[in-house]
Amino acid sequence: MRKIILSIAAVSLSLATLAQAKKPTIMVVPSDVYCISNGYSQQFVANGVEQTLPDYKKMVQSDRNMRLAITKLASIMADRGFPLKDLEQELKNLEQEAAEVAAMQGKEGGEIVESPIDKLKRTAKADIILDLDFNIQKKGPQNYVNFNLKGLDAYTAKQIAGAAGSGSPSTSAAPELLLEEAVISYIDEFNGRLQTFFDDMFKNGREVKLQLKRFNSATFDFEEEFDYDGETREFGDVVDAWLEKNCVQGRFNRTDGSSNMLKYEQVRIPMFKESSSGRQTAIDARIFANDLRSVLRKPPFNVDCKVYQRGLGEAWIVVGEK
Amino acid sequence: MKRFFLILLSTLVVTSAGAQSRKERKALFGSSYNYEIAVLGVGQDGTKVFKVWGYDKKVDKAIVQAKKNAVAACIFRGIPGGNGAAPTPAICRETNAEETHADYFNDFFETGGKYLKYVNLTTDAVPSGQDRLKVKGGYKVGIAVQILYDNLRRDLEADGIARRLDAGF
């Protein structure tokens, strides 16, 4: 009997040890300033206001220097265990996907259903954006590179890593060589900061955003009071109490709230949770929001909710219906 | 008699001052944190190029020490920026990694040991001029080295000494 218990304990321990967090996807995206200053931009008029937006397709089709920098960064990051999503390939895939969705038909003539939200969601996305900007400057007969690489968390909009500076001027080296040198020079510093971000994530939980909104079909608003956990509280305070209990070290920040919405930032969710089978499974904002939804389904709330996922790091719970 | 005591006292003061400087010197020579580095530029992909100094009573031992210092700086302290190169963080980011993995690093830094695998190029042949300074109690020798930084990092990660960037994912 003792042997069996020991074996079960060993198996559970190994499963817990093997549990792996959800790996963020990373993609290099040229900065707006790079695209616009190099002429890779398009003009739009929205609500009577003219807007200039980067034209990534034009950029990847014509800028050899940027392609070189992206390739170099991608090979280094792949070596560090993070193969990058390729912007050029992602843009091609999206075009192809749109064409296939439009053309696809079932044997009975049925078409793929796609809501406006589904179409909006069909964009090149990554959990961490490597925002890259560089320019090759001249100083007399010498060339040098100004380099700026920012790692941005796509959900919290926080800069989680960065490396910037100027390379040493050279009269003989070609601009492409100087650019390659800049990438090699700054990437270790950048990865060091990225490592600090990951270390913090494993220690203090993944930082996500959570929003609660309500459909007009919801039977109550967020200022309504409920008897929950032996206390009478407003709905928003009930959600606060749940977050305090379920966030790592109870860390979260309600940044805004009204009778129709609650906005939470710096919500530190655990990287893993124990599933019903006893296994440690990785969690993200959606799974965390699902747990809150299951609380809201039960008395005294008895309400259905839609969980809307925005990548690994943001989820909305829309109260009232699915 | 008074004179005799004064002379004795002054002799004692001089001797103790000398002893202190010798002690300091010994501490400096034997310190595992004494990495003096000047970056020479951006190295080839996966390498770091810098000048490093070593202390010892003999020139050849100071050169050996300098090579050890070069590898140790990459592992424990990181390399400062300079000459167009950005700073490089330490491969082992945990504090007191030297002590935590003492057995591993004792073997690693044994003279002629594994650390040499990562020292690709040095100018240790003829250190002269400013690169070979006679200092009290020995020599301070500076050599230019090319360290195979990426290989070093990969091997330390494989040996479980350094944490991989994707560890846990």
JSON list of C-alpha atoms in Angstrom, two decimals, chain A residues 150-228:
[
{"chain": "A", "resi": 150, "resn": "LYS", "atom": "CA", "xyz": [11.55, 47.74, -27.72]},
{"chain": "A", "resi": 151, "resn": "GLY", "atom": "CA", "xyz": [9.82, 44.65, -26.35]},
{"chain": "A", "resi": 152, "resn": "LEU", "atom": "CA", "xyz": [6.15, 45.46, -25.78]},
{"chain": "A", "resi": 153, "resn": "ASP", "atom": "CA", "xyz": [3.59, 43.35, -23.98]},
{"chain": "A", "resi": 154, "resn": "ALA", "atom": "CA", "xyz": [0.72, 43.47, -26.44]},
{"chain": "A", "resi": 155, "resn": "TYR", "atom": "CA", "xyz": [-1.94, 43.41, -23.71]},
{"chain": "A", "resi": 156, "resn": "THR", "atom": "CA", "xyz": [-0.65, 45.57, -20.91]},
{"chain": "A", "resi": 157, "resn": "ALA", "atom": "CA", "xyz": [1.03, 47.93, -23.46]},
{"chain": "A", "resi": 158, "resn": "LYS", "atom": "CA", "xyz": [4.03, 47.97, -21.14]},
{"chain": "A", "resi": 159, "resn": "GLN", "atom": "CA", "xyz": [7.57, 48.06, -22.38]},
{"chain": "A", "resi": 160, "resn": "ILE", "atom": "CA", "xyz": [9.05, 44.90, -20.91]},
{"chain": "A", "resi": 161, "resn": "ALA", "atom": "CA", "xyz": [12.50, 45.05, -22.50]},
{"chain": "A", "resi": 162, "resn": "GLY", "atom": "CA", "xyz": [14.52, 47.46, -24.56]},
{"chain": "A", "resi": 163, "resn": "ALA", "atom": "CA", "xyz": [17.92, 48.21, -26.00]},
{"chain": "A", "resi": 164, "resn": "ALA", "atom": "CA", "xyz": [18.91, 51.36, -27.79]},
{"chain": "A", "resi": 165, "resn": "GLY", "atom": "CA", "xyz": [21.99, 53.28, -28.79]},
{"chain": "A", "resi": 166, "resn": "SER", "atom": "CA", "xyz": [24.40, 54.17, -31.57]},
{"chain": "A", "resi": 167, "resn": "GLY", "atom": "CA", "xyz": [27.03, 51.92, -33.07]},
{"chain": "A", "resi": 168, "resn": "SER", "atom": "CA", "xyz": [30.60, 53.05, -33.59]},
{"chain": "A", "resi": 169, "resn": "PRO", "atom": "CA", "xyz": [31.14, 55.02, -36.84]},
{"chain": "A", "resi": 170, "resn": "SER", "atom": "CA", "xyz": [33.01, 53.38, -39.68]},
{"chain": "A", "resi": 171, "resn": "THR", "atom": "CA", "xyz": [34.30, 54.58, -43.03]},
{"chain": "A", "resi": 172, "resn": "SER", "atom": "CA", "xyz": [34.84, 51.13, -44.51]},
{"chain": "A", "resi": 173, "resn": "ALA", "atom": "CA", "xyz": [31.93, 48.98, -43.29]},
{"chain": "A", "resi": 174, "resn": "ALA", "atom": "CA", "xyz": [28.85, 48.80, -45.48]},
{"chain": "A", "resi": 175, "resn": "PRO", "atom": "CA", "xyz": [25.58, 49.99, -43.89]},
{"chain": "A", "resi": 176, "resn": "GLU", "atom": "CA", "xyz": [24.22, 46.39, -43.90]},
{"chain": "A", "resi": 177, "resn": "LEU", "atom": "CA", "xyz": [27.25, 45.24, -41.92]},
{"chain": "A", "resi": 178, "resn": "LEU", "atom": "CA", "xyz": [26.78, 48.04, -39.41]},
{"chain": "A", "resi": 179, "resn": "LEU", "atom": "CA", "xyz": [23.15, 47.05, -39.03]},
{"chain": "A", "resi": 180, "resn": "GLU", "atom": "CA", "xyz": [24.03, 43.41, -38.44]},
{"chain": "A", "resi": 181, "resn": "GLU", "atom": "CA", "xyz": [26.63, 44.54, -35.91]},
{"chain": "A", "resi": 182, "resn": "ALA", "atom": "CA", "xyz": [23.99, 46.62, -34.11]},
{"chain": "A", "resi": 183, "resn": "VAL", "atom": "CA", "xyz": [21.65, 43.63, -33.82]},
{"chain": "A", "resi": 184, "resn": "ILE", "atom": "CA", "xyz": [24.45, 41.41, -32.48]},
{"chain": "A", "resi": 185, "resn": "SER", "atom": "CA", "xyz": [25.56, 44.11, -30.09]},
{"chain": "A", "resi": 186, "resn": "TYR", "atom": "CA", "xyz": [22.17, 44.86, -28.52]},
{"chain": "A", "resi": 187, "resn": "ILE", "atom": "CA", "xyz": [20.43, 41.50, -28.50]},
{"chain": "A", "resi": 188, "resn": "ASP", "atom": "CA", "xyz": [22.12, 40.09, -25.36]},
{"chain": "A", "resi": 189, "resn": "GLU", "atom": "CA", "xyz": [21.19, 43.17, -23.35]},
{"chain": "A", "resi": 190, "resn": "PHE", "atom": "CA", "xyz": [17.66, 42.94, -24.72]},
{"chain": "A", "resi": 191, "resn": "ASN", "atom": "CA", "xyz": [17.35, 39.25, -23.89]},
{"chain": "A", "resi": 192, "resn": "GLY", "atom": "CA", "xyz": [18.68, 39.91, -20.40]},
{"chain": "A", "resi": 193, "resn": "ARG", "atom": "CA", "xyz": [15.78, 42.27, -19.80]},
{"chain": "A", "resi": 194, "resn": "LEU", "atom": "CA", "xyz": [13.35, 39.83, -21.36]},
{"chain": "A", "resi": 195, "resn": "GLN", "atom": "CA", "xyz": [14.63, 37.17, -18.97]},
{"chain": "A", "resi": 196, "resn": "THR", "atom": "CA", "xyz": [13.98, 39.53, -16.04]},
{"chain": "A", "resi": 197, "resn": "PHE", "atom": "CA", "xyz": [10.40, 39.92, -17.29]},
{"chain": "A", "resi": 198, "resn": "PHE", "atom": "CA", "xyz": [9.94, 36.14, -17.52]},
{"chain": "A", "resi": 199, "resn": "ASP", "atom": "CA", "xyz": [11.50, 35.61, -14.08]},
{"chain": "A", "resi": 200, "resn": "ASP", "atom": "CA", "xyz": [9.06, 38.14, -12.64]},
{"chain": "A", "resi": 201, "resn": "MET", "atom": "CA", "xyz": [6.22, 36.40, -14.47]},
{"chain": "A", "resi": 202, "resn": "PHE", "atom": "CA", "xyz": [7.07, 33.03, -12.90]},
{"chain": "A", "resi": 203, "resn": "LYS", "atom": "CA", "xyz": [7.53, 34.58, -9.46]},
{"chain": "A", "resi": 204, "resn": "ASN", "atom": "CA", "xyz": [4.59, 37.00, -9.33]},
{"chain": "A", "resi": 205, "resn": "GLY", "atom": "CA", "xyz": [2.25, 35.60, -11.97]},
{"chain": "A", "resi": 206, "resn": "ARG", "atom": "CA", "xyz": [1.40, 36.66, -15.51]},
{"chain": "A", "resi": 207, "resn": "GLU", "atom": "CA", "xyz": [0.16, 40.24, -15.69]},
{"chain": "A", "resi": 208, "resn": "VAL", "atom": "CA", "xyz": [-3.13, 40.44, -17.59]},
{"chain": "A", "resi": 209, "resn": "LYS", "atom": "CA", "xyz": [-6.05, 42.77, -18.14]},
{"chain": "A", "resi": 210, "resn": "LEU", "atom": "CA", "xyz": [-9.59, 41.84, -17.29]},
{"chain": "A", "resi": 211, "resn": "GLN", "atom": "CA", "xyz": [-12.75, 43.72, -18.17]},
{"chain": "A", "resi": 212, "resn": "LEU", "atom": "CA", "xyz": [-16.34, 43.08, -17.19]},
{"chain": "A", "resi": 213, "resn": "LYS", "atom": "CA", "xyz": [-19.04, 44.55, -19.38]},
{"chain": "A", "resi": 214, "resn": "ARG", "atom": "CA", "xyz": [-22.77, 43.91, -19.54]},
{"chain": "A", "resi": 215, "resn": "PHE", "atom": "CA", "xyz": [-25.18, 43.13, -22.32]},
{"chain": "A", "resi": 216, "resn": "ASN", "atom": "CA", "xyz": [-28.39, 45.15, -22.16]},
{"chain": "A", "resi": 217, "resn": "SER", "atom": "CA", "xyz": [-30.13, 41.83, -21.54]},
{"chain": "A", "resi": 218, "resn": "ALA", "atom": "CA", "xyz": [-28.39, 41.47, -18.15]},
{"chain": "A", "resi": 219, "resn": "THR", "atom": "CA", "xyz": [-30.85, 41.41, -15.25]},
{"chain": "A", "resi": 220, "resn": "PHE", "atom": "CA", "xyz": [-28.68, 43.53, -12.96]},
{"chain": "A", "resi": 221, "resn": "ASP", "atom": "CA", "xyz": [-26.04, 46.24, -13.20]},
{"chain": "A", "resi": 222, "resn": "PHE", "atom": "CA", "xyz": [-22.66, 46.30, -11.47]},
{"chain": "A", "resi": 223, "resn": "GLU", "atom": "CA", "xyz": [-23.87, 48.47, -8.61]},
{"chain": "A", "resi": 224, "resn": "GLU", "atom": "CA", "xyz": [-26.51, 46.00, -7.51]},
{"chain": "A", "resi": 225, "resn": "GLU", "atom": "CA", "xyz": [-25.95, 44.45, -4.10]},
{"chain": "A", "resi": 226, "resn": "PHE", "atom": "CA", "xyz": [-25.71, 40.72, -3.40]},
{"chain": "A", "resi": 227, "resn": "ASP", "atom": "CA", "xyz": [-25.37, 38.59, -0.30]},
{"chain": "A", "resi": 228, "resn": "TYR", "atom": "CA", "xyz": [-22.13, 36.76, -0.96]}
]
